[in-house]
PDB file of C-alpha atoms in Angstrom:
ATOM      1  CA  MET A1245      -6.025  15.019 -22.458  1.00 35.00           C
ATOM      2  CA  SER A1246      -7.405  12.580 -19.914  1.00 41.00           C
ATOM      3  CA  VAL A1247      -6.571  13.438 -16.327  1.00 45.00           C
ATOM      4  CA  LEU A1248      -4.970  10.001 -15.977  1.00 49.00           C
ATOM      5  CA  ALA A1249      -2.689  10.737 -18.937  1.00 48.00           C
ATOM      6  CA  ASP A1250      -0.940  13.387 -16.822  1.00 57.00           C
ATOM      7  CA  ARG A1251       0.960  11.343 -14.267  1.00 59.00           C
ATOM      8  CA  SER A1252       3.437  13.955 -13.086  1.00 68.00           C
ATOM      9  CA  SER A1253       4.128  14.480  -9.402  1.00 73.00           C
ATOM     10  CA  THR A1254       3.006  18.108  -9.696  1.00 81.00           C
ATOM     11  CA  THR A1255      -0.451  16.857 -10.698  1.00 91.00           C
ATOM     12  CA  TRP A1256      -0.827  14.071  -8.167  1.00 96.00           C
ATOM     13  CA  PHE A1257       1.024  15.228  -5.045  1.00 97.00           C
ATOM     14  CA  ARG A1258       0.769  18.036  -2.511  1.00 97.00           C
ATOM     15  CA  THR A1259       3.694  18.376  -0.111  1.00 96.00           C
ATOM     16  CA  ILE A1260       2.493  18.669   3.492  1.00 97.00           C
ATOM     17  CA  LYS A1261       5.951  18.763   5.102  1.00 96.00           C
ATOM     18  CA  ARG A1262       9.005  19.318   2.950  1.00 94.00           C
ATOM     19  CA  CYS A1263      12.534  18.093   3.699  1.00 91.00           C
ATOM     20  CA  SER A1264      15.614  19.010   1.685  1.00 88.00           C
ATOM     21  CA  SER A1265      17.113  15.516   2.083  1.00 90.00           C
ATOM     22  CA  PRO A1266      14.413  13.226   3.525  1.00 93.00           C
ATOM     23  CA  ARG A1267      15.426   9.874   4.949  1.00 93.00           C
ATOM     24  CA  THR A1268      11.832   8.664   4.473  1.00 94.00           C
ATOM     25  CA  ARG A1269       8.815   9.871   2.555  1.00 96.00           C
ATOM     26  CA  LEU A1270       5.247   9.206   3.721  1.00 97.00           C
ATOM     27  CA  LEU A1271       2.598   9.270   0.986  1.00 98.00           C
ATOM     28  CA  CYS A1272      -0.963   9.758   2.292  1.00 98.00           C
ATOM     29  CA  PHE A1273      -4.180   8.752   0.481  1.00 98.00           C
ATOM     30  CA  PRO A1274      -7.460  10.472   1.490  1.00 97.00           C
ATOM     31  CA  HIS A1275     -10.845   8.856   2.090  1.00 95.00           C
ATOM     32  CA  ALA A1276     -13.830   8.960  -0.272  1.00 91.00           C
ATOM     33  CA  GLY A1277     -14.821  12.581  -0.760  1.00 89.00           C
ATOM     34  CA  GLY A1278     -11.611  13.650   0.978  1.00 91.00           C
ATOM     35  CA  ALA A1279      -8.750  15.740  -0.315  1.00 93.00           C
ATOM     36  CA  ALA A1280      -5.022  16.201   0.184  1.00 96.00           C
ATOM     37  CA  SER A1281      -5.664  19.047   2.652  1.00 95.00           C
ATOM     38  CA  PHE A1282      -7.116  16.488   5.106  1.00 95.00           C
ATOM     39  CA  PHE A1283      -3.513  15.712   6.103  1.00 97.00           C
ATOM     40  CA  ARG A1284      -2.261  19.299   6.500  1.00 96.00           C
ATOM     41  CA  SER A1285      -2.268  19.054  10.331  1.00 95.00           C
ATOM     42  CA  TRP A1286       0.164  16.139  10.225  1.00 96.00           C
ATOM     43  CA  ALA A1287       3.141  18.378   9.507  1.00 94.00           C
ATOM     44  CA  ASP A1288       3.445  19.427  13.165  1.00 91.00           C
ATOM     45  CA  ASP A1289       3.826  15.881  14.517  1.00 93.00           C
ATOM     46  CA  VAL A1290       6.201  14.317  12.014  1.00 92.00           C
ATOM     47  CA  PRO A1291       9.825  13.550  13.005  1.00 91.00           C
ATOM     48  CA  ASP A1292      12.671  15.476  11.426  1.00 90.00           C
ATOM     49  CA  GLY A1293      13.876  13.882   8.242  1.00 92.00           C
ATOM     50  CA  VAL A1294      10.444  12.631   7.184  1.00 94.00           C
ATOM     51  CA  GLU A1295       8.712  14.289   4.256  1.00 96.00           C
ATOM     52  CA  VAL A1296       4.930  14.034   4.087  1.00 97.00           C
ATOM     53  CA  VAL A1297       3.144  14.141   0.738  1.00 97.00           C
ATOM     54  CA  ALA A1298      -0.612  13.777   0.155  1.00 98.00           C
ATOM     55  CA  VAL A1299      -2.268  12.434  -2.977  1.00 98.00           C
ATOM     56  CA  ARG A1300      -4.379  14.949  -4.884  1.00 97.00           C
ATOM     57  CA  TYR A1301      -7.388  13.065  -6.215  1.00 97.00           C
ATOM     58  CA  PRO A1302      -9.067  14.562  -9.289  1.00 95.00           C
ATOM     59  CA  GLY A1303     -12.412  16.323  -8.894  1.00 93.00           C
ATOM     60  CA  ARG A1304     -11.683  18.414  -5.774  1.00 92.00           C
ATOM     61  CA  GLU A1305      -9.729  21.406  -4.451  1.00 92.00           C
ATOM     62  CA  ASP A1306      -7.224  22.596  -7.062  1.00 92.00           C
ATOM     63  CA  ARG A1307      -8.115  19.637  -9.321  1.00 94.00           C
ATOM     64  CA  LEU A1308     -11.813  20.433  -9.151  1.00 91.00           C
ATOM     65  CA  PHE A1309     -12.343  20.376 -12.904  1.00 91.00           C
ATOM     66  CA  ASP A1310     -10.209  17.324 -13.664  1.00 93.00           C
ATOM     67  CA  ALA A1311     -12.122  14.233 -14.774  1.00 92.00           C
ATOM     68  CA  MET A1312     -12.680  11.577 -12.147  1.00 91.00           C
ATOM     69  CA  ALA A1313     -10.779   8.296 -12.434  1.00 92.00           C
ATOM     70  CA  ASP A1314     -12.522   5.300 -13.988  1.00 94.00           C
ATOM     71  CA  SER A1315     -11.406   2.882 -11.286  1.00 95.00           C
ATOM     72  CA  ILE A1316      -9.304   2.578  -8.147  1.00 95.00           C
ATOM     73  CA  GLU A1317      -6.866   0.455 -10.148  1.00 94.00           C
ATOM     74  CA  ASP A1318      -6.425   3.162 -12.807  1.00 95.00           C
ATOM     75  CA  MET A1319      -5.865   5.828 -10.176  1.00 96.00           C
ATOM     76  CA  ALA A1320      -3.286   3.652  -8.393  1.00 96.00           C
ATOM     77  CA  GLY A1321      -1.447   3.126 -11.675  1.00 96.00           C
ATOM     78  CA  SER A1322      -1.200   6.864 -12.214  1.00 96.00           C
ATOM     79  CA  VAL A1323      -0.013   7.486  -8.650  1.00 97.00           C
ATOM     80  CA  ALA A1324       2.605   4.720  -8.881  1.00 97.00           C
ATOM     81  CA  GLU A1325       3.989   6.172 -12.092  1.00 96.00           C
ATOM     82  CA  ALA A1326       4.101   9.643 -10.540  1.00 95.00           C
ATOM     83  CA  CYS A1327       6.124   8.111  -7.667  1.00 95.00           C
ATOM     84  CA  ARG A1328       9.082   7.359  -9.946  1.00 90.00           C
ATOM     85  CA  GLY A1329      10.885  10.495  -8.821  1.00 85.00           C
ATOM     86  CA  PHE A1330      10.556   9.361  -5.198  1.00 86.00           C
ATOM     87  CA  LEU A1331      12.062   5.920  -5.516  1.00 84.00           C
ATOM     88  CA  GLY A1332      15.561   6.854  -4.373  1.00 86.00           C
ATOM     89  CA  THR A1333      14.158   7.414  -0.857  1.00 92.00           C
ATOM     90  CA  PRO A1334      12.309   4.845   1.304  1.00 94.00           C
ATOM     91  CA  LEU A1335       8.590   5.355   0.676  1.00 96.00           C
ATOM     92  CA  ALA A1336       5.770   4.409   3.054  1.00 97.00           C
ATOM     93  CA  LEU A1337       2.075   4.570   2.149  1.00 98.00           C
ATOM     94  CA  PHE A1338      -0.846   5.485   4.421  1.00 98.00           C
ATOM     95  CA  GLY A1339      -4.454   5.244   3.253  1.00 98.00           C
ATOM     96  CA  HIS A1340      -7.660   5.966   5.144  1.00 97.00           C
ATOM     97  CA  SER A1341     -10.918   4.217   4.172  1.00 94.00           C
ATOM     98  CA  MET A1342     -11.112   4.281   0.331  1.00 94.00           C
ATOM     99  CA  GLY A1343      -7.543   5.581   0.427  1.00 97.00           C
ATOM    100  CA  ALA A1344      -6.389   2.278   1.930  1.00 96.00           C
ATOM    101  CA  SER A1345      -7.518   0.476  -1.224  1.00 95.00           C
ATOM    102  CA  VAL A1346      -5.768   3.006  -3.466  1.00 97.00           C
ATOM    103  CA  ALA A1347      -2.625   2.801  -1.326  1.00 98.00           C
ATOM    104  CA  HIS A1348      -2.608  -1.004  -1.471  1.00 97.00           C
ATOM    105  CA  GLU A1349      -3.034  -1.032  -5.239  1.00 96.00           C
ATOM    106  CA  THR A1350      -0.271   1.565  -5.546  1.00 97.00           C
ATOM    107  CA  ALA A1351       2.059  -0.553  -3.409  1.00 97.00           C
ATOM    108  CA  LEU A1352       1.392  -3.543  -5.674  1.00 96.00           C
ATOM    109  CA  ARG A1353       2.144  -1.476  -8.780  1.00 95.00           C
ATOM    110  CA  LEU A1354       5.391  -0.184  -7.275  1.00 96.00           C
ATOM    111  CA  GLN A1355       6.477  -3.731  -6.500  1.00 94.00           C
ATOM    112  CA  GLU A1356       5.374  -5.357  -9.744  1.00 93.00           C
ATOM    113  CA  GLU A1357       6.133  -2.646 -12.297  1.00 94.00           C
ATOM    114  CA  TYR A1358       9.012  -0.741 -10.712  1.00 93.00           C
ATOM    115  CA  GLY A1359      10.695  -3.440  -8.612  1.00 93.00           C
ATOM    116  CA  THR A1360      10.428  -1.359  -5.442  1.00 92.00           C
ATOM    117  CA  ARG A1361       9.181  -2.610  -2.094  1.00 92.00           C
ATOM    118  CA  PRO A1362       7.589   0.197  -0.027  1.00 95.00           C
ATOM    119  CA  ALA A1363       8.986   0.591   3.473  1.00 95.00           C
ATOM    120  CA  ALA A1364       5.507  -0.011   4.926  1.00 96.00           C
ATOM    121  CA  LEU A1365       1.821   0.023   4.056  1.00 97.00           C
ATOM    122  CA  PHE A1366      -0.490   1.561   6.666  1.00 98.00           C
ATOM    123  CA  VAL A1367      -4.204   0.944   6.075  1.00 97.00           C
ATOM    124  CA  SER A1368      -6.994   2.551   8.059  1.00 97.00           C
ATOM    125  CA  ALA A1369     -10.712   1.793   8.512  1.00 94.00           C
ATOM    126  CA  ARG A1370     -10.947  -0.401   5.425  1.00 92.00           C
ATOM    127  CA  THR A1371     -11.849  -4.066   4.927  1.00 88.00           C
ATOM    128  CA  ALA A1372      -9.035  -6.200   3.557  1.00 87.00           C
ATOM    129  CA  PRO A1373      -9.190  -6.877  -0.196  1.00 84.00           C
ATOM    130  CA  GLY A1374     -10.893 -10.092  -1.144  1.00 72.00           C
ATOM    131  CA  ARG A1375     -13.039 -10.152   2.005  1.00 65.00           C
ATOM    132  CA  PRO A1376     -16.840 -10.025   1.739  1.00 56.00           C
ATOM    133  CA  HIS A1377     -18.101  -6.483   2.012  1.00 59.00           C
ATOM    134  CA  HIS A1378     -21.308  -4.596   1.408  1.00 56.00           C
ATOM    135  CA  PRO A1379     -20.547  -1.410  -0.487  1.00 62.00           C
ATOM    136  CA  PHE A1380     -22.842   1.490   0.316  1.00 65.00           C
ATOM    137  CA  SER A1381     -25.363   2.219  -2.412  1.00 68.00           C
ATOM    138  CA  TYR A1382     -27.847   5.052  -2.687  1.00 71.00           C
ATOM    139  CA  THR A1383     -30.438   6.507  -5.025  1.00 71.00           C
ATOM    140  CA  GLU A1384     -30.679  10.069  -3.685  1.00 79.00           C
ATOM    141  CA  ASP A1385     -27.993  12.542  -2.652  1.00 78.00           C
ATOM    142  CA  SER A1386     -29.773  12.881   0.698  1.00 79.00           C
ATOM    143  CA  GLU A1387     -29.000   9.214   1.406  1.00 82.00           C
ATOM    144  CA  LEU A1388     -25.353   9.715   0.500  1.00 77.00           C
ATOM    145  CA  LEU A1389     -25.086  12.737   2.779  1.00 78.00           C
ATOM    146  CA  GLU A1390     -26.764  10.893   5.646  1.00 81.00           C
ATOM    147  CA  HIS A1391     -24.234   8.072   5.215  1.00 73.00           C
ATOM    148  CA  VAL A1392     -21.357  10.563   5.319  1.00 74.00           C
ATOM    149  CA  ARG A1393     -22.892  12.165   8.408  1.00 76.00           C
ATOM    150  CA  SER A1394     -23.057   8.769  10.140  1.00 72.00           C
ATOM    151  CA  LEU A1395     -19.303   8.271   9.705  1.00 77.00           C
ATOM    152  CA  GLY A1396     -18.429  11.451  11.617  1.00 73.00           C
ATOM    153  CA  GLY A1397     -15.499  13.654  10.733  1.00 65.00           C
ATOM    154  CA  THR A1398     -17.423  16.088   8.520  1.00 67.00           C
ATOM    155  CA  ALA A1399     -18.641  19.411   9.874  1.00 63.00           C
ATOM    156  CA  GLU A1400     -22.439  19.649   9.861  1.00 65.00           C
ATOM    157  CA  HIS A1401     -22.409  23.081   8.238  1.00 65.00           C
ATOM    158  CA  THR A1402     -20.543  21.544   5.290  1.00 68.00           C
ATOM    159  CA  LEU A1403     -23.351  19.037   4.774  1.00 67.00           C
ATOM    160  CA  ARG A1404     -26.008  21.762   4.870  1.00 72.00           C
ATOM    161  CA  ASP A1405     -24.402  24.552   2.836  1.00 74.00           C
ATOM    162  CA  PRO A1406     -25.768  24.420  -0.754  1.00 75.00           C
ATOM    163  CA  GLU A1407     -22.750  26.198  -2.241  1.00 73.00           C
ATOM    164  CA  VAL A1408     -20.309  23.849  -0.518  1.00 68.00           C
ATOM    165  CA  LEU A1409     -22.351  20.821  -1.552  1.00 73.00           C
ATOM    166  CA  ASP A1410     -22.217  21.915  -5.185  1.00 77.00           C
ATOM    167  CA  LEU A1411     -18.437  21.534  -4.917  1.00 76.00           C
ATOM    168  CA  VAL A1412     -18.343  18.429  -2.720  1.00 78.00           C
ATOM    169  CA  LEU A1413     -21.099  16.197  -4.080  1.00 83.00           C
ATOM    170  CA  PRO A1414     -19.535  15.402  -7.487  1.00 84.00           C
ATOM    171  CA  SER A1415     -16.385  13.984  -5.888  1.00 85.00           C
ATOM    172  CA  LEU A1416     -18.430  12.112  -3.266  1.00 87.00           C
ATOM    173  CA  ARG A1417     -20.585  10.523  -5.952  1.00 88.00           C
ATOM    174  CA  GLY A1418     -17.542   9.652  -8.032  1.00 88.00           C
ATOM    175  CA  ASP A1419     -15.595   8.148  -5.136  1.00 90.00           C
ATOM    176  CA  TYR A1420     -18.480   5.989  -3.959  1.00 88.00           C
ATOM    177  CA  ARG A1421     -18.904   4.776  -7.525  1.00 90.00           C
ATOM    178  CA  LEU A1422     -15.242   3.691  -7.481  1.00 92.00           C
ATOM    179  CA  VAL A1423     -15.631   1.978  -4.116  1.00 89.00           C
ATOM    180  CA  GLY A1424     -18.785   0.198  -5.250  1.00 86.00           C
ATOM    181  CA  LYS A1425     -17.152  -1.335  -8.310  1.00 87.00           C
ATOM    182  CA  TYR A1426     -13.837  -2.201  -6.640  1.00 88.00           C
ATOM    183  CA  GLU A1427     -13.428  -5.916  -5.963  1.00 81.00           C
ATOM    184  CA  GLY A1428      -9.898  -6.009  -4.609  1.00 77.00           C
ATOM    185  CA  THR A1429      -6.939  -7.999  -5.786  1.00 68.00           C
ATOM    186  CA  ALA A1430      -6.574 -11.752  -5.423  1.00 66.00           C
ATOM    187  CA  GLY A1431      -3.412 -13.797  -5.814  1.00 71.00           C
ATOM    188  CA  ARG A1432      -0.961 -10.883  -5.545  1.00 82.00           C
ATOM    189  CA  SER A1433       1.144 -10.539  -2.427  1.00 90.00           C
ATOM    190  CA  LEU A1434       3.252  -7.681  -1.130  1.00 94.00           C
ATOM    191  CA  GLN A1435       6.671  -8.148   0.412  1.00 91.00           C
ATOM    192  CA  THR A1436       6.322  -5.258   2.817  1.00 95.00           C
ATOM    193  CA  PRO A1437       5.130  -4.809   6.432  1.00 96.00           C
ATOM    194  CA  VAL A1438       1.450  -3.925   6.820  1.00 97.00           C
ATOM    195  CA  VAL A1439      -0.199  -2.191   9.787  1.00 97.00           C
ATOM    196  CA  ALA A1440      -4.016  -1.908   9.924  1.00 97.00           C
ATOM    197  CA  TYR A1441      -5.733   0.717  12.104  1.00 98.00           C
ATOM    198  CA  TYR A1442      -9.359   1.244  13.083  1.00 97.00           C
ATOM    199  CA  GLY A1443     -11.583   3.090  15.543  1.00 96.00           C
ATOM    200  CA  THR A1444     -13.208   1.017  18.290  1.00 95.00           C
ATOM    201  CA  ARG A1445     -16.582   2.765  17.782  1.00 94.00           C
ATOM    202  CA  ASP A1446     -16.541   2.565  13.998  1.00 92.00           C
ATOM    203  CA  ALA A1447     -19.701   0.672  13.031  1.00 85.00           C
ATOM    204  CA  LYS A1448     -18.188   0.006   9.589  1.00 82.00           C
ATOM    205  CA  ALA A1449     -15.017  -1.593  10.984  1.00 86.00           C
ATOM    206  CA  ASP A1450     -15.073  -5.396  11.185  1.00 88.00           C
ATOM    207  CA  ARG A1451     -12.062  -6.432  13.274  1.00 91.00           C
ATOM    208  CA  ASP A1452     -11.843  -9.872  11.671  1.00 90.00           C
ATOM    209  CA  ALA A1453     -11.976  -8.417   8.155  1.00 89.00           C
ATOM    210  CA  LEU A1454      -9.306  -5.885   9.099  1.00 93.00           C
ATOM    211  CA  ALA A1455      -7.142  -8.679  10.488  1.00 94.00           C
ATOM    212  CA  CYS A1456      -7.255 -10.318   7.063  1.00 92.00           C
ATOM    213  CA  TRP A1457      -4.919  -7.612   5.748  1.00 94.00           C
ATOM    214  CA  SER A1458      -2.313 -10.082   7.001  1.00 94.00           C
ATOM    215  CA  ASP A1459      -3.133 -12.170   3.927  1.00 92.00           C
ATOM    216  CA  VAL A1460      -1.904  -9.520   1.469  1.00 92.00           C
ATOM    217  CA  THR A1461       1.743  -9.604   2.511  1.00 93.00           C
ATOM    218  CA  GLY A1462       4.633 -11.937   3.152  1.00 93.00           C
ATOM    219  CA  GLY A1463       5.991  -9.338   5.572  1.00 93.00           C
ATOM    220  CA  SER A1464       4.952  -8.634   9.144  1.00 94.00           C
ATOM    221  CA  PHE A1465       1.409  -7.607  10.087  1.00 96.00           C
ATOM    222  CA  THR A1466       0.046  -5.599  13.023  1.00 96.00           C
ATOM    223  CA  LEU A1467      -3.550  -4.680  13.909  1.00 97.00           C
ATOM    224  CA  ARG A1468      -4.028  -1.584  16.071  1.00 97.00           C
ATOM    225  CA  ALA A1469      -7.159   0.046  17.508  1.00 97.00           C
ATOM    226  CA  PHE A1470      -7.732   3.604  18.733  1.00 97.00           C
ATOM    227  CA  PRO A1471     -10.776   5.008  20.535  1.00 97.00           C
ATOM    228  CA  GLY A1472     -13.199   6.723  18.191  1.00 95.00           C
ATOM    229  CA  ASP A1473     -15.422   6.370  15.151  1.00 93.00           C
ATOM    230  CA  HIS A1474     -14.564   6.071  11.467  1.00 93.00           C
ATOM    231  CA  PHE A1475     -12.491   9.254  11.764  1.00 94.00           C
ATOM    232  CA  TYR A1476     -10.684   8.210  14.945  1.00 96.00           C
ATOM    233  CA  LEU A1477      -7.470   9.561  13.388  1.00 96.00           C
ATOM    234  CA  VAL A1478      -8.574  13.178  13.855  1.00 94.00           C
ATOM    235  CA  ASP A1479      -8.729  13.078  17.672  1.00 94.00           C
ATOM    236  CA  ASN A1480      -5.863  10.571  17.943  1.00 97.00           C
ATOM    237  CA  ARG A1481      -3.529  12.166  15.410  1.00 96.00           C
ATOM    238  CA  ARG A1482      -0.455  12.396  17.618  1.00 96.00           C
ATOM    239  CA  GLU A1483      -0.860   8.897  19.035  1.00 96.00           C
ATOM    240  CA  LEU A1484      -1.475   7.447  15.590  1.00 97.00           C
ATOM    241  CA  LEU A1485       1.579   9.139  14.107  1.00 96.00           C
ATOM    242  CA  ALA A1486       3.761   8.066  17.029  1.00 95.00           C
ATOM    243  CA  ASP A1487       2.680   4.463  16.463  1.00 96.00           C
ATOM    244  CA  LEU A1488       3.081   4.764  12.703  1.00 95.00           C
ATOM    245  CA  PHE A1489       6.622   6.110  12.895  1.00 94.00           C
ATOM    246  CA  ALA A1490       7.599   3.566  15.556  1.00 93.00           C
ATOM    247  CA  HIS A1491       6.623   0.826  13.098  1.00 92.00           C
ATOM    248  CA  LEU A1492       8.273   2.641  10.229  1.00 87.00           C
ATOM    249  CA  GLY A1493      11.524   2.926  12.112  1.00 81.00           C
ATOM    250  CA  HIS A1494      11.740  -0.868  12.172  1.00 56.00           C
ATOM    251  CA  ALA A1495      10.446  -1.320   8.609  1.00 54.00           C
ATOM    252  CA  GLU A1496      12.912   1.126   7.024  1.00 52.00           C
ATOM    253  CA  ARG A1497      15.807  -1.218   7.677  1.00 45.00           C
ATOM    254  CA  GLY A1498      14.317  -3.843   5.376  1.00 43.00           C
ATOM    255  CA  VAL A1499      13.304  -1.623   2.474  1.00 41.00           C
ATOM    256  CA  GLY A1500      14.821  -1.983  -0.965  1.00 40.00           C
ATOM    257  CA  ALA A1501      14.504  -3.523  -4.387  1.00 37.00           C
ATOM    258  CA  VAL A1502      12.394  -6.606  -4.736  1.00 37.00           C
ATOM    259  CA  ALA A1503      14.497  -9.737  -4.927  1.00 31.00           C
TER     260      ALA A1503
END
């Protein structure tokens, strides 16, 4: 069975903070090469009543031997279908880097196929869809690892340990293949608030291209910067989450079925 044929929540989601009766659920999408465990530290800074769930991409951690997705669009379709059990509770999506593209595509699927408008879409360190971009390409693994090193956020010993690299490199290669072939979505608009975040020292973050996330929605748009590089959200976790939940508190009141 193809990994994408199994679209259950037990396959795709890891609960970071559980609530018995959540008023809101935050679904988090990792970056290229990242995993659901990237968000485990968020549990300590989330308000009561908010459940945090991270997406478990195939090809890493406890899905290490699952086949990689063929495209960002296919992965988003699987995640959206797995979300069906969540749709009785307001659902917000947060995606960092590649995860922002997967989150956006998932939000579109939820709106178009399930008639549900997410409470908010939070995108981080990722160019808006449809904007010119120059996807990273490489011929040797050493080039890929040097690119990852330049982004920050990855421990140096991880990038030098042969046994760790044997586990990490396949998902890195696969994710960058997905990013390289992804062209974004034109002519489809969300009806949900969008907030875009970036680090002020992120060489890959083009402020104007990030501002163009305003074009993907008929709802409100906010652009926010934090000090730091591509992984600004590690050192600014508490401030980021405070800002995120302040926006979400306003957005929740407008969530519901698409008219």
